[in-house]
């Protein structure tokens, strides 16, 4: 059983995030799903960006750290969707007790001196407007140099947030493949 902190995308804590947490719980995992937007959510990208900018990246990170703090000494697997994945990556690399990192649709810049030995799994659309091939190549090489055991899964033709059935990007086949692979990954942690 893994203890998982699952962070939402820029759209906020929506039904798809709760459904993902339920999938993980059904597989026997303990899942914490903080609401970094404190009750707000968006129905489109423009509205989502406005909420994100209003709160600010530093405050979002502070809220995520506060949500992780009560559980981090037990060894969390950090997971997130898009923006939540970027935040999860930052938390995982800073947490000496982290057990793993599951990234769905999003990564973040890695400092050159990053160091970790956690397993990392990334699921991303191919092509992805936010996670370009060049960006992902650099990210992968830096993550490997940091010491992480990295797996990258690309889904040709899928849209950026293809696992969310309420968004136009949804791709049911790619989403099911992602969840099978992700749940296998989590079972090993």
Tab-separated table of C-alpha atoms in Angstrom, residues 16-165:
chain	number	residue	atom	x	y	z
A	16	UNK	CA	-11.862	13.589	-12.419
A	17	UNK	CA	-9.380	14.077	-9.566
A	18	UNK	CA	-11.762	12.466	-7.083
A	19	UNK	CA	-12.305	9.597	-9.558
A	20	UNK	CA	-8.535	9.116	-9.858
A	21	UNK	CA	-8.205	9.047	-6.067
A	22	UNK	CA	-11.034	6.493	-5.904
A	23	UNK	CA	-9.204	4.278	-8.437
A	24	UNK	CA	-6.095	4.423	-6.291
A	25	UNK	CA	-8.060	3.698	-3.108
A	26	UNK	CA	-9.783	0.742	-4.791
A	27	UNK	CA	-6.299	-0.625	-5.489
A	28	UNK	CA	-5.561	-0.450	-1.748
A	29	UNK	CA	-3.736	2.870	-1.459
A	30	UNK	CA	-4.224	5.683	1.028
A	31	UNK	CA	-4.831	8.871	-0.959
A	32	UNK	CA	-4.852	12.478	0.232
A	33	UNK	CA	-6.380	15.010	-2.174
A	34	UNK	CA	-5.855	18.594	-1.010
A	35	UNK	CA	-7.797	21.456	-2.539
A	36	UNK	CA	-5.107	24.010	-3.383
A	37	UNK	CA	-7.770	26.399	-4.722
A	38	UNK	CA	-9.860	26.212	-1.525
A	39	UNK	CA	-13.201	25.441	-3.130
A	40	UNK	CA	-12.697	27.127	-6.484
A	41	UNK	CA	-12.504	25.338	-9.816
A	42	UNK	CA	-12.570	26.294	-13.476
A	43	UNK	CA	-14.517	25.106	-16.485
A	44	UNK	CA	-12.078	26.399	-19.110
A	45	UNK	CA	-8.357	27.129	-19.457
A	46	UNK	CA	-8.721	30.913	-19.343
A	47	UNK	CA	-10.663	30.815	-16.096
A	48	UNK	CA	-8.181	28.296	-14.685
A	49	UNK	CA	-5.207	30.538	-15.512
A	50	UNK	CA	-6.904	33.480	-13.790
A	51	UNK	CA	-7.418	31.491	-10.578
A	52	UNK	CA	-3.851	30.183	-10.708
A	53	UNK	CA	-2.404	33.668	-11.258
A	54	UNK	CA	-4.591	35.199	-8.557
A	55	UNK	CA	-3.370	32.673	-5.977
A	56	UNK	CA	0.210	32.708	-7.266
A	57	UNK	CA	2.733	29.917	-7.694
A	58	UNK	CA	4.440	30.517	-4.324
A	59	UNK	CA	1.138	30.318	-2.450
A	60	UNK	CA	0.136	27.155	-4.329
A	61	UNK	CA	3.443	25.569	-3.366
A	62	UNK	CA	3.008	26.697	0.255
A	63	UNK	CA	-0.459	25.119	0.349
A	64	UNK	CA	0.865	21.879	-1.122
A	65	UNK	CA	3.706	21.748	1.416
A	66	UNK	CA	1.183	22.299	4.221
A	67	UNK	CA	-0.988	19.468	2.853
A	68	UNK	CA	1.990	17.097	2.641
A	69	UNK	CA	3.499	17.951	6.029
A	70	UNK	CA	1.271	15.770	8.231
A	71	UNK	CA	2.017	12.719	6.064
A	72	UNK	CA	5.516	13.189	4.660
A	73	UNK	CA	7.391	11.434	7.481
A	74	UNK	CA	5.447	8.258	6.568
A	75	UNK	CA	6.898	8.266	3.051
A	76	UNK	CA	4.584	9.724	0.434
A	77	UNK	CA	4.256	9.026	-3.236
A	78	UNK	CA	3.685	12.435	-4.797
A	79	UNK	CA	1.325	12.518	-7.772
A	80	UNK	CA	-0.327	15.235	-9.776
A	81	UNK	CA	-2.112	16.314	-12.909
A	82	UNK	CA	-0.361	18.940	-15.080
A	83	UNK	CA	0.193	21.902	-12.724
A	84	UNK	CA	-0.258	19.462	-9.835
A	85	UNK	CA	2.426	17.250	-11.370
A	86	UNK	CA	4.863	20.164	-11.497
A	87	UNK	CA	4.153	20.933	-7.831
A	88	UNK	CA	4.344	17.235	-6.896
A	89	UNK	CA	7.764	16.998	-8.548
A	90	UNK	CA	9.070	19.916	-6.504
A	91	UNK	CA	7.744	18.396	-3.279
A	92	UNK	CA	9.085	14.918	-4.017
A	93	UNK	CA	12.585	16.174	-4.774
A	94	UNK	CA	12.640	18.136	-1.504
A	95	UNK	CA	11.268	15.318	0.687
A	96	UNK	CA	13.905	12.889	1.945
A	97	UNK	CA	11.137	10.396	2.807
A	98	UNK	CA	9.484	10.427	-0.649
A	99	UNK	CA	8.751	6.952	-2.019
A	100	UNK	CA	7.962	7.873	-5.609
A	101	UNK	CA	6.623	10.377	-8.103
A	102	UNK	CA	3.715	9.849	-10.498
A	103	UNK	CA	3.344	12.637	-13.055
A	104	UNK	CA	0.217	12.846	-15.163
A	105	UNK	CA	0.577	15.425	-17.924
A	106	UNK	CA	3.105	17.729	-16.239
A	107	UNK	CA	6.688	18.236	-15.143
A	108	UNK	CA	8.734	21.064	-13.698
A	109	UNK	CA	12.205	22.492	-14.185
A	110	UNK	CA	14.899	20.570	-12.306
A	111	UNK	CA	17.792	22.351	-10.667
A	112	UNK	CA	21.193	21.223	-11.934
A	113	UNK	CA	22.101	19.942	-8.466
A	114	UNK	CA	18.922	17.857	-7.994
A	115	UNK	CA	19.497	14.506	-6.349
A	116	UNK	CA	17.051	11.683	-5.719
A	117	UNK	CA	16.784	7.930	-5.956
A	118	UNK	CA	13.004	7.684	-6.180
A	119	UNK	CA	11.166	5.935	-8.987
A	120	UNK	CA	9.412	8.368	-11.347
A	121	UNK	CA	6.712	7.652	-13.883
A	122	UNK	CA	5.488	10.262	-16.381
A	123	UNK	CA	2.417	9.947	-18.614
A	124	UNK	CA	2.131	12.595	-21.310
A	125	UNK	CA	0.333	13.317	-24.577
A	126	UNK	CA	2.390	13.145	-27.762
A	127	UNK	CA	2.668	15.859	-28.876
A	128	UNK	CA	1.816	17.949	-25.836
A	129	UNK	CA	1.596	21.752	-26.082
A	130	UNK	CA	3.081	22.220	-22.596
A	131	UNK	CA	5.533	19.308	-22.530
A	132	UNK	CA	7.362	19.566	-25.871
A	133	UNK	CA	9.728	16.877	-27.123
A	134	UNK	CA	12.776	19.089	-26.511
A	135	UNK	CA	11.608	19.966	-22.992
A	136	UNK	CA	10.934	16.313	-22.135
A	137	UNK	CA	14.291	15.179	-23.468
A	138	UNK	CA	16.109	17.681	-21.255
A	139	UNK	CA	13.819	16.871	-18.306
A	140	UNK	CA	14.428	13.125	-18.706
A	141	UNK	CA	18.203	13.515	-18.896
A	142	UNK	CA	18.279	15.802	-15.853
A	143	UNK	CA	16.022	13.472	-13.865
A	144	UNK	CA	18.259	10.485	-14.727
A	145	UNK	CA	21.380	12.489	-13.831
A	146	UNK	CA	19.717	13.323	-10.491
A	147	UNK	CA	19.550	9.577	-9.821
A	148	UNK	CA	15.861	8.862	-10.420
A	149	UNK	CA	14.637	5.666	-12.024
A	150	UNK	CA	12.471	7.235	-14.757
A	151	UNK	CA	9.796	5.782	-17.021
A	152	UNK	CA	8.104	7.968	-19.641
A	153	UNK	CA	4.912	6.912	-21.409
A	154	UNK	CA	3.699	8.917	-24.401
A	155	UNK	CA	0.239	8.733	-25.882
A	156	UNK	CA	0.135	9.723	-29.580
A	157	UNK	CA	-2.843	11.824	-30.559
A	158	UNK	CA	-4.098	12.393	-27.014
A	159	UNK	CA	-4.751	15.917	-25.741
A	160	UNK	CA	-2.892	17.434	-22.782
A	161	UNK	CA	-5.320	16.420	-19.988
A	162	UNK	CA	-6.524	13.269	-21.744
A	163	UNK	CA	-7.428	11.444	-18.504
A	164	UNK	CA	-10.171	13.960	-17.579
A	165	UNK	CA	-13.491	12.792	-19.090
